[in-house]
């Protein structure tokens, strides 16, 4: 048996180690001796960077919880007007990149923006000394913007948890004359705690890895420190040490979330088909719930999208340029390649696990999924370290053989971006294909072996036709995530190479949001696809 699947075993372990190599490279480089740059950073600004990062993560998580948890309870447990539209509209902000929302709100709320101009006209104020207005370009402003686009993580998971709770428990609470608030506080909230914790950890990790928003808002965090140390000081060693600190923080977040619910076990039945025990809201409560939910959708998605649409319409001729078309083609190429590679690797990991069946066969797929928890900026450091070493090795070898110097074949081409995207989003493909393969009965495997099919024939003629939809979904999700990825693309792009995400970032950073509107809308439209898929799956389940 071992020899029969030796090819699958070798491929699974080799590719999984390649995908985890960037993470190992970060810790290996960070373990080296500290240089003057890192020592200087530790003595001067590292405490500020760390404090800002901690405050940003905590404040964003709390605001996202404030936004998402009440909305999840309302949509799962209450009957309100327009709920069929709201149940999918509530997740639309996930399609809007945080830095784009930040640029728009800064444009609106700055001293020269329309909101403050209108206030000065109404009240006759002459300058900023006559009144106080909160500064949007601050840590609080960055937290608010990030919470607006990240609260759907908590909303989705909490809503699903509320909808899966036992009908008998909720009916018992009503028989005991518990008010809706008491039922929420004493039954629904404790049962949904694991899902809420997962949602909070996702918000925290996304906030920790954000670069576009905090950079524009001039909030110095560990992510901006990695970027500045690498590009500003040209010091990969110091950047690796800061990246290692961020990775440890992420692992602590994940470990704390799992440790907090290590002894918690839930055994409950979902809502029975046809049961509708939701609370009918009326009067003031109904309109407060409607305004709360639609207000979140409006401020986090509708209003920014309308502003982008206005800019795109009026500046379409100036935006539709050969550069825009070329950068769109660049994004298409690297995203398609990353999606194809990720799907192939996911097939190898999952099919090897299905063929062998031993406990150790799950390790390659789990190792390959670690990159999803790594912020793009940190991942770029980890990718660059081994690729630079591979370039040096290749050039030294070709020179020794008298073949000349090929240059930066790995670290200076699209290969670096594609490799980073595969490492970052392989977990998405692995999870999708794993769930598809799990639905195929083992009897088909036995029948295939009885007919004399080799493992590759079994995959090609039996399993692939059955999991074709899962493979397409996996590739689509990796493609969409790669199209939107900014952090890794900023640091790994070759010279004179831009993606749509970096194109938008460059224009918006130069206060030219009008020129960035058209590509930004394209990124938003692309981001809507997985959200529609998620909501359709929720509707089919419930």
Coordinates of C-alpha atoms in Angstrom, one line a residue:
X1 CA 0.0 0.0 0.0
X2 CA 2.8 2.5 0.9
X3 CA 4.6 1.9 -2.4
X4 CA 1.4 2.1 -4.4
X5 CA 0.7 5.6 -3.2
X6 CA 4.4 6.7 -3.0
X7 CA 3.9 9.3 -5.8
X8 CA 0.9 10.9 -4.1
X9 CA 2.6 10.8 -0.7
X10 CA 5.8 12.4 -2.0
X11 CA 3.9 15.1 -3.9
X12 CA 1.6 15.9 -1.0
X13 CA 4.5 16.4 1.5
X14 CA 6.8 18.2 -1.0
X15 CA 4.1 20.7 -2.0
X16 CA 2.9 21.3 1.5
X17 CA 6.4 22.0 2.7
X18 CA 6.8 24.5 -0.2
X19 CA 3.7 26.3 0.9
X20 CA 4.8 26.5 4.5
X21 CA 8.3 27.5 3.5
X22 CA 7.7 31.3 3.6
X23 CA 6.5 31.0 7.2
X24 CA 9.5 28.9 8.2
X25 CA 11.8 31.4 6.4
X26 CA 10.4 34.3 8.4
X27 CA 11.2 32.6 11.7
X28 CA 14.6 31.4 10.5
X29 CA 15.6 34.9 9.4
X30 CA 14.2 36.5 12.5
X31 CA 16.3 34.1 14.7
X32 CA 19.5 35.7 13.4
X33 CA 21.4 38.4 15.1
X34 CA 19.8 41.8 15.4
X35 CA 21.3 44.6 13.3
X36 CA 21.4 48.4 13.9
X37 CA 18.1 49.1 12.2
X38 CA 16.0 46.7 14.3
X39 CA 17.8 47.8 17.5
X40 CA 17.0 51.4 16.6
X41 CA 13.4 50.6 15.9
X42 CA 13.1 48.8 19.2
X43 CA 14.6 51.8 21.1
X44 CA 12.5 54.4 19.4
X45 CA 9.2 53.6 17.7
X46 CA 8.4 49.9 18.2
X47 CA 6.5 50.5 21.4
X48 CA 4.3 53.0 19.6
X49 CA 3.8 50.6 16.6
X50 CA 2.8 47.8 19.0
X51 CA 0.5 50.0 21.1
X52 CA -1.3 51.3 18.0
X53 CA -1.7 47.8 16.6
X54 CA -3.2 46.6 19.9
X55 CA -5.6 49.5 20.1
X56 CA -6.6 49.2 16.5
X57 CA -7.3 45.5 16.8
X58 CA -9.3 45.9 20.0
X59 CA -11.3 48.9 18.9
X60 CA -12.1 47.5 15.5
X61 CA -13.2 44.2 17.0
X62 CA -15.4 45.9 19.6
X63 CA -17.0 48.1 16.9
X64 CA -17.5 45.2 14.6
X65 CA -19.2 43.3 17.4
X66 CA -21.4 46.3 18.2
X67 CA -22.4 46.5 14.5
X68 CA -22.7 42.8 13.6
X69 CA -24.2 41.1 16.7
X70 CA -27.4 43.0 17.0
X71 CA -27.9 42.8 13.2
X72 CA -27.4 39.0 13.4
X73 CA -30.0 38.6 16.2
X74 CA -32.5 40.8 14.4
X75 CA -32.2 38.9 11.1
X76 CA -32.3 35.5 12.7
X77 CA -34.8 36.0 15.5
X78 CA -37.1 38.8 14.4
X79 CA -39.6 39.6 11.6
X80 CA -39.1 43.0 10.0
X81 CA -40.0 44.5 6.7
X82 CA -37.7 43.8 3.8
X83 CA -35.9 40.9 5.6
X84 CA -35.4 38.9 2.4
X85 CA -33.4 41.7 0.9
X86 CA -31.6 42.6 4.1
X87 CA -30.4 39.1 4.7
X88 CA -28.0 39.3 1.8
X89 CA -27.5 43.1 1.8
X90 CA -26.0 42.9 5.2
X91 CA -22.9 41.0 3.9
X92 CA -22.3 43.4 0.9
X93 CA -19.7 45.5 2.8
X94 CA -17.3 42.5 2.7
X95 CA -17.0 43.2 -1.1
X96 CA -15.8 46.8 -0.4
X97 CA -12.0 47.0 0.3
X98 CA -11.4 48.9 3.5
X99 CA -8.9 51.4 2.0
X100 CA -11.5 52.5 -0.6
X101 CA -14.1 53.2 2.1
X102 CA -11.4 55.0 4.0
X103 CA -10.6 57.2 1.1
X104 CA -14.2 58.1 0.5
X105 CA -15.0 58.9 4.1
X106 CA -11.8 61.0 4.3
X107 CA -12.9 62.9 1.3
X108 CA -16.3 63.5 2.9
X109 CA -15.3 64.3 6.4
X110 CA -12.0 66.2 6.0
X111 CA -11.9 70.0 6.7
X112 CA -12.3 70.6 3.0
X113 CA -15.0 67.9 2.6
X114 CA -18.7 68.5 1.9
X115 CA -19.8 67.7 5.5
X116 CA -17.7 70.3 7.2
X117 CA -18.3 72.9 4.5
X118 CA -22.1 72.4 5.0
X119 CA -21.8 72.8 8.8
X120 CA -19.8 76.0 8.4
X121 CA -22.4 77.4 6.0
X122 CA -25.2 76.5 8.3
X123 CA -23.8 77.8 11.5
X124 CA -21.6 80.6 10.2
X125 CA -18.3 79.2 11.4
X126 CA -15.3 80.8 9.8
X127 CA -12.5 78.3 10.5
X128 CA -11.6 75.1 12.4
X129 CA -11.0 77.2 15.6
X130 CA -14.7 78.0 15.8
X131 CA -15.9 74.4 16.2
X132 CA -14.8 70.9 17.0
X133 CA -15.1 68.0 14.5
X134 CA -13.6 64.5 15.0
X135 CA -10.5 63.8 13.0
X136 CA -11.2 61.0 10.5
X137 CA -7.5 60.6 9.9
X138 CA -6.8 59.0 13.2
X139 CA -6.8 55.6 14.9
X140 CA -10.4 55.9 15.8
X141 CA -11.3 56.8 12.2
X142 CA -9.4 53.8 10.9
X143 CA -11.1 51.5 13.5
X144 CA -14.5 52.8 12.4
X145 CA -13.8 52.3 8.7
X146 CA -12.4 48.8 9.2
X147 CA -15.3 47.8 11.5
X148 CA -17.8 48.9 8.8
X149 CA -16.3 46.5 6.2
X150 CA -15.4 43.7 8.6
X151 CA -18.6 43.4 10.7
X152 CA -20.1 40.9 8.2
X153 CA -17.7 38.2 9.6
X154 CA -19.4 38.4 12.9
X155 CA -22.9 38.9 11.4
X156 CA -22.6 35.8 9.2
X157 CA -21.3 33.4 11.8
X158 CA -23.5 34.7 14.6
X159 CA -26.6 34.7 12.4
X160 CA -25.9 31.1 11.4
X161 CA -25.4 30.1 15.1
X162 CA -28.7 31.8 16.1
X163 CA -30.6 30.0 13.3
X164 CA -29.1 26.6 14.3
X165 CA -30.2 26.8 17.9
X166 CA -32.7 24.4 19.3
X167 CA -36.4 25.4 18.9
X168 CA -37.3 23.6 22.2
X169 CA -34.9 25.8 24.2
X170 CA -36.3 29.0 22.7
X171 CA -39.9 27.8 23.3
X172 CA -39.1 26.9 26.8
X173 CA -37.7 30.4 27.4
X174 CA -41.0 31.8 26.2
X175 CA -43.0 29.5 28.4
X176 CA -41.0 30.8 31.4
X177 CA -42.0 34.3 30.2
X178 CA -38.5 35.4 29.3
X179 CA -38.4 38.7 27.4
X180 CA -36.6 38.8 24.1
X181 CA -33.6 40.5 25.8
X182 CA -33.5 37.8 28.5
X183 CA -33.8 35.0 25.9
X184 CA -30.9 36.6 24.0
X185 CA -28.7 37.1 27.1
X186 CA -29.3 33.9 28.9
X187 CA -29.8 31.3 26.0
X188 CA -28.9 32.5 22.5
X189 CA -25.7 34.5 23.3
X190 CA -24.0 31.7 25.3
X191 CA -24.8 29.1 22.7
X192 CA -23.5 31.3 19.9
X193 CA -20.3 32.2 21.8
X194 CA -18.0 29.8 19.8
X195 CA -19.2 31.3 16.4
X196 CA -18.9 34.9 17.8
X197 CA -15.3 34.1 19.0
X198 CA -14.4 32.8 15.5
X199 CA -15.8 35.9 13.9
X200 CA -13.9 38.2 16.3
X201 CA -10.7 36.3 15.6
X202 CA -11.2 36.8 11.8
X203 CA -11.9 40.5 12.3
X204 CA -8.7 40.8 14.5
X205 CA -6.6 39.0 11.9
X206 CA -7.9 41.1 9.0
X207 CA -7.3 44.3 11.1
X208 CA -3.8 43.2 12.0
X209 CA -2.9 42.6 8.4
X210 CA -4.5 45.7 6.9
X211 CA -2.1 48.1 5.2
X212 CA -4.0 50.3 2.8
X213 CA -6.4 51.8 5.4
X214 CA -3.9 52.4 8.2
X215 CA -1.3 53.8 5.7
X216 CA -3.7 56.3 4.3
X217 CA -4.9 57.3 7.8
X218 CA -1.3 57.7 8.9
X219 CA -1.7 55.2 11.8
X220 CA 1.7 53.5 12.4
X221 CA 1.2 49.8 13.0
X222 CA 3.4 46.7 12.8
X223 CA 2.1 46.2 9.2
X224 CA 3.3 49.7 8.1
X225 CA 6.6 49.0 10.0
X226 CA 7.2 45.9 7.9
X227 CA 6.6 47.9 4.7
X228 CA 8.7 50.9 5.7
X229 CA 11.6 48.7 7.1
X230 CA 11.8 46.7 3.9
X231 CA 11.3 49.5 1.3
X232 CA 12.5 52.4 3.3
X233 CA 15.6 50.9 5.0
X234 CA 16.1 48.1 2.5
X235 CA 16.6 45.8 5.5
X236 CA 15.0 42.4 5.1
X237 CA 16.3 41.1 8.4
X238 CA 14.6 43.7 10.5
X239 CA 11.4 43.3 8.4
X240 CA 11.5 39.6 9.1
X241 CA 11.8 40.1 12.9
X242 CA 8.8 42.4 12.9
X243 CA 6.9 39.9 10.7
X244 CA 7.7 37.2 13.2
X245 CA 6.3 39.3 16.0
X246 CA 3.0 39.6 14.0
X247 CA 2.9 35.9 13.3
X248 CA 3.3 35.2 17.0
X249 CA 0.5 37.6 17.7
X250 CA -1.8 35.8 15.2
X251 CA -1.0 32.4 16.6
X252 CA -1.7 33.7 20.1
X253 CA -5.1 35.0 18.9
X254 CA -6.0 31.7 17.3
X255 CA -4.8 29.7 20.3
X256 CA -6.6 32.0 22.8
X257 CA -9.9 31.6 20.8
X258 CA -9.6 27.8 20.8
X259 CA -8.5 27.6 24.4
X260 CA -11.4 29.7 25.6
X261 CA -13.9 27.1 24.3
X262 CA -11.8 24.0 24.8
X263 CA -14.3 22.4 27.2
X264 CA -17.5 23.7 25.6
X265 CA -19.6 21.1 23.8
X266 CA -23.0 21.9 22.2
X267 CA -25.6 19.3 21.4
X268 CA -28.7 20.9 19.9
X269 CA -31.1 20.5 17.1
X270 CA -31.7 23.1 14.5
X271 CA -35.0 24.8 13.7
X272 CA -37.4 22.3 12.4
X273 CA -38.7 22.8 8.9
X274 CA -41.7 25.1 9.0
X275 CA -41.0 26.4 12.5
X276 CA -41.1 30.2 12.7
X277 CA -40.7 31.3 16.3
X278 CA -39.2 34.7 15.5
X279 CA -40.3 37.7 17.4
X280 CA -42.7 40.0 15.5
X281 CA -41.6 43.6 15.9
X282 CA -43.9 46.5 15.8
X283 CA -43.9 50.2 16.5
X284 CA -40.7 51.9 17.6
X285 CA -38.8 48.6 17.9
X286 CA -39.6 47.6 14.4
X287 CA -38.3 50.9 12.9
X288 CA -35.2 50.9 15.2
X289 CA -34.3 47.5 13.9
X290 CA -34.9 48.5 10.3
X291 CA -32.9 51.7 10.6
X292 CA -30.1 49.9 12.3
X293 CA -29.7 47.2 9.6
X294 CA -30.2 49.4 6.6
X295 CA -28.0 52.1 8.2
X296 CA -25.1 49.6 8.3
X297 CA -25.7 48.7 4.7
X298 CA -26.0 52.3 3.6
X299 CA -22.9 53.6 5.4
X300 CA -20.7 50.6 4.7
X301 CA -21.7 49.8 1.1
X302 CA -24.4 51.8 -0.7
X303 CA -23.1 55.4 -0.1
X304 CA -19.5 54.5 -0.9
X305 CA -20.6 52.7 -4.1
X306 CA -22.8 55.6 -5.2
X307 CA -19.8 57.9 -4.7
X308 CA -17.6 55.6 -6.8
X309 CA -20.3 55.3 -9.4
X310 CA -20.5 59.1 -9.7
X311 CA -16.8 59.4 -10.1
X312 CA -16.6 56.6 -12.6
X313 CA -19.5 58.0 -14.7
X314 CA -18.0 61.5 -14.9
X315 CA -14.4 60.5 -15.3
X316 CA -14.9 57.4 -17.5
X317 CA -13.1 58.8 -20.5
X318 CA -10.1 59.7 -18.4
X319 CA -10.1 56.4 -16.5
X320 CA -10.6 54.0 -19.5
X321 CA -6.9 54.1 -20.6
X322 CA -4.5 51.5 -22.1
X323 CA -2.8 51.4 -18.7
X324 CA -6.1 50.4 -16.9
X325 CA -6.7 47.7 -19.5
X326 CA -3.2 46.4 -19.2
X327 CA -3.3 46.3 -15.4
X328 CA -6.7 44.6 -15.5
X329 CA -5.1 42.0 -17.8
X330 CA -2.2 41.6 -15.4
X331 CA -4.6 40.9 -12.5
X332 CA -6.5 38.5 -14.7
X333 CA -3.4 36.5 -15.6
X334 CA -1.8 36.2 -12.1
X335 CA -5.2 35.4 -10.5
X336 CA -6.1 32.7 -13.1
X337 CA -2.6 31.1 -12.7
X338 CA -2.9 31.2 -8.9
X339 CA -6.4 29.7 -9.0
X340 CA -5.3 26.9 -11.3
X341 CA -2.2 26.0 -9.2
X342 CA -4.2 26.2 -5.9
X343 CA -6.9 23.8 -7.3
X344 CA -4.3 21.3 -8.5
X345 CA -2.5 21.3 -5.2
X346 CA -5.8 21.0 -3.3
X347 CA -6.6 17.9 -5.4
X348 CA -3.3 16.3 -4.6
X349 CA -3.6 16.9 -0.8
X350 CA -7.2 15.8 -0.5
X351 CA -7.0 12.8 -2.9
X352 CA -3.9 11.5 -1.2
X353 CA -5.7 11.7 2.1
X354 CA -8.6 9.8 0.6
X355 CA -6.5 7.1 -0.9
X356 CA -4.4 6.4 2.2
X357 CA -6.7 7.0 5.1
X358 CA -4.0 7.1 7.8
X359 CA -4.1 9.9 10.3
X360 CA -0.8 11.4 9.1
X361 CA -2.3 12.0 5.6
X362 CA -4.2 15.0 7.0
X363 CA -1.0 16.8 7.8
X364 CA -0.1 18.1 4.3
X365 CA -3.5 19.7 3.8
X366 CA -3.4 21.3 7.2
X367 CA 0.1 22.6 6.7
X368 CA -0.8 24.0 3.3
X369 CA -3.6 26.0 4.9
X370 CA -1.4 27.9 7.4
X371 CA -0.7 30.7 4.9
X372 CA -4.4 31.9 5.1
X373 CA -3.8 33.3 8.6
X374 CA -0.7 35.2 7.5
X375 CA -1.2 38.9 6.5
X376 CA -0.2 39.7 3.0
X377 CA 2.6 42.1 4.0
X378 CA 4.2 39.5 6.3
X379 CA 3.7 36.8 3.7
X380 CA 5.5 38.9 1.1
X381 CA 8.6 39.0 3.4
X382 CA 8.4 35.2 3.8
X383 CA 8.1 34.6 0.0
X384 CA 11.0 36.9 -0.8
X385 CA 13.5 35.2 1.5
X386 CA 13.5 31.8 -0.2
X387 CA 12.9 33.2 -3.7
X388 CA 15.9 35.5 -3.3
X389 CA 18.0 32.5 -2.2
X390 CA 16.8 30.5 -5.1
X391 CA 17.7 33.3 -7.5
X392 CA 21.3 33.4 -6.1
X393 CA 21.6 29.7 -6.3
X394 CA 20.4 29.6 -9.9
X395 CA 22.7 32.5 -11.0
X396 CA 25.7 30.9 -9.3
X397 CA 25.0 27.6 -11.0
X398 CA 24.5 29.0 -14.5
X399 CA 27.7 31.2 -14.1
X400 CA 29.7 28.1 -13.0
X401 CA 28.4 26.2 -16.1
X402 CA 29.3 29.2 -18.3
X403 CA 25.7 29.9 -19.3
X404 CA 25.6 33.5 -18.1
X405 CA 23.4 35.2 -15.5
X406 CA 19.6 34.7 -16.0
X407 CA 18.8 37.4 -13.4
X408 CA 15.9 37.4 -10.9
X409 CA 13.9 34.6 -12.4
X410 CA 11.9 33.9 -9.2
X411 CA 11.8 37.0 -7.1
X412 CA 11.7 39.6 -9.9
X413 CA 8.9 38.2 -12.0
X414 CA 5.2 37.3 -11.8
X415 CA 6.3 34.0 -10.2
X416 CA 6.7 35.8 -6.8
X417 CA 3.1 37.2 -6.8
X418 CA 1.6 33.9 -8.0
X419 CA 3.5 31.9 -5.4
X420 CA 2.4 34.3 -2.7
X421 CA -1.3 34.1 -3.8
X422 CA -1.1 30.3 -3.8
X423 CA 0.4 30.2 -0.3
X424 CA -2.2 32.8 0.9
X425 CA -5.3 31.2 -0.5
X426 CA -4.6 27.5 -0.9
X427 CA -6.7 26.9 2.2
X428 CA -9.8 28.2 0.4
X429 CA -9.3 25.6 -2.4
X430 CA -8.4 22.8 0.1
X431 CA -11.5 23.4 2.1
X432 CA -13.8 23.5 -0.9
X433 CA -12.5 20.4 -2.6
X434 CA -12.3 18.5 0.8
X435 CA -16.0 19.1 1.3
X436 CA -16.8 17.9 -2.3
X437 CA -14.8 14.7 -2.0
X438 CA -16.4 13.9 1.4
X439 CA -19.8 13.6 -0.4
X440 CA -18.5 10.8 -2.6
X441 CA -19.3 7.3 -1.0
X442 CA -16.3 5.0 -0.5
X443 CA -18.0 2.3 -2.4
X444 CA -17.1 4.1 -5.6
X445 CA -13.4 3.9 -4.7
X446 CA -13.8 0.1 -4.0
X447 CA -15.6 -0.4 -7.3
X448 CA -12.9 1.5 -9.2
X449 CA -10.2 -0.7 -7.7
X450 CA -12.2 -3.8 -8.5
X451 CA -12.2 -2.6 -12.2
X452 CA -8.4 -2.3 -12.1
X453 CA -8.2 1.5 -12.2
X454 CA -5.0 3.0 -11.1
X455 CA -5.2 6.0 -8.7
X456 CA -4.7 8.6 -11.4
X457 CA -7.4 6.9 -13.5
X458 CA -9.7 6.8 -10.5
X459 CA -9.3 10.5 -10.0
X460 CA -9.7 11.4 -13.7
X461 CA -12.7 9.1 -14.6
X462 CA -14.6 8.8 -11.3
X463 CA -13.9 11.6 -8.9
X464 CA -13.2 14.6 -11.1
X465 CA -16.6 14.5 -12.9
X466 CA -18.3 14.3 -9.5
X467 CA -16.4 17.1 -7.8
X468 CA -16.2 19.4 -10.9
X469 CA -18.5 21.9 -9.3
X470 CA -16.4 22.0 -6.1
X471 CA -13.2 22.5 -8.2
X472 CA -14.9 25.4 -10.1
X473 CA -16.0 27.0 -6.8
X474 CA -12.5 26.6 -5.3
X475 CA -10.9 28.1 -8.4
X476 CA -13.4 31.0 -8.4
X477 CA -12.8 31.8 -4.8
X478 CA -9.0 31.8 -5.1
X479 CA -9.3 33.9 -8.3
X480 CA -11.5 36.5 -6.6
X481 CA -9.3 36.7 -3.5
X482 CA -6.2 37.1 -5.7
X483 CA -7.8 39.9 -7.7
X484 CA -8.4 41.9 -4.5
X485 CA -5.1 41.2 -2.7
X486 CA -3.2 44.4 -2.2
X487 CA -0.5 43.9 0.5
X488 CA 1.4 41.1 -1.2
X489 CA 1.1 42.6 -4.6
X490 CA 2.5 46.0 -3.4
X491 CA 5.7 44.4 -2.2
X492 CA 6.2 41.6 -4.7
X493 CA 5.2 43.2 -8.0
X494 CA 8.0 43.4 -10.6
X495 CA 9.1 46.7 -12.1
X496 CA 6.5 48.4 -14.3
X497 CA 3.9 45.8 -13.2
X498 CA 0.6 46.8 -11.6
X499 CA -2.5 44.9 -10.6
X500 CA -5.9 46.5 -10.3
X501 CA -5.5 46.6 -6.5
X502 CA -2.2 48.4 -6.6
X503 CA -3.5 50.7 -9.4
X504 CA -6.4 51.8 -7.2
X505 CA -4.1 52.2 -4.2
X506 CA -1.6 54.4 -6.1
X507 CA -4.3 56.7 -7.4
X508 CA -6.2 57.0 -4.1
X509 CA -2.9 57.6 -2.2
X510 CA -2.3 60.5 -4.5
X511 CA -5.7 62.0 -3.7
X512 CA -7.0 61.0 -7.2
X513 CA -10.0 59.0 -6.1
X514 CA -11.8 60.0 -9.3
X515 CA -9.3 58.1 -11.4
X516 CA -9.4 55.1 -9.1
X517 CA -13.2 54.8 -9.1
X518 CA -13.6 52.6 -12.2
X519 CA -11.1 49.9 -11.3
X520 CA -12.4 50.1 -7.7
X521 CA -15.9 49.3 -8.9
X522 CA -14.6 46.4 -10.9
X523 CA -12.9 45.0 -7.7
X524 CA -16.2 45.4 -5.8
X525 CA -18.2 43.6 -8.4
X526 CA -15.7 40.7 -8.4
X527 CA -15.9 40.6 -4.6
X528 CA -19.7 40.3 -4.7
X529 CA -19.5 36.8 -6.3
X530 CA -18.5 34.8 -3.2
X531 CA -21.0 36.8 -1.0
X532 CA -23.8 35.7 -3.3
X533 CA -22.6 32.1 -3.1
X534 CA -22.5 32.2 0.7
X535 CA -26.0 33.7 1.1
X536 CA -27.4 31.2 -1.4
X537 CA -25.9 28.3 0.7
X538 CA -27.4 29.8 3.9
X539 CA -30.9 30.2 2.2
X540 CA -30.7 26.6 1.0
X541 CA -29.8 25.3 4.5
X542 CA -32.4 27.2 6.3

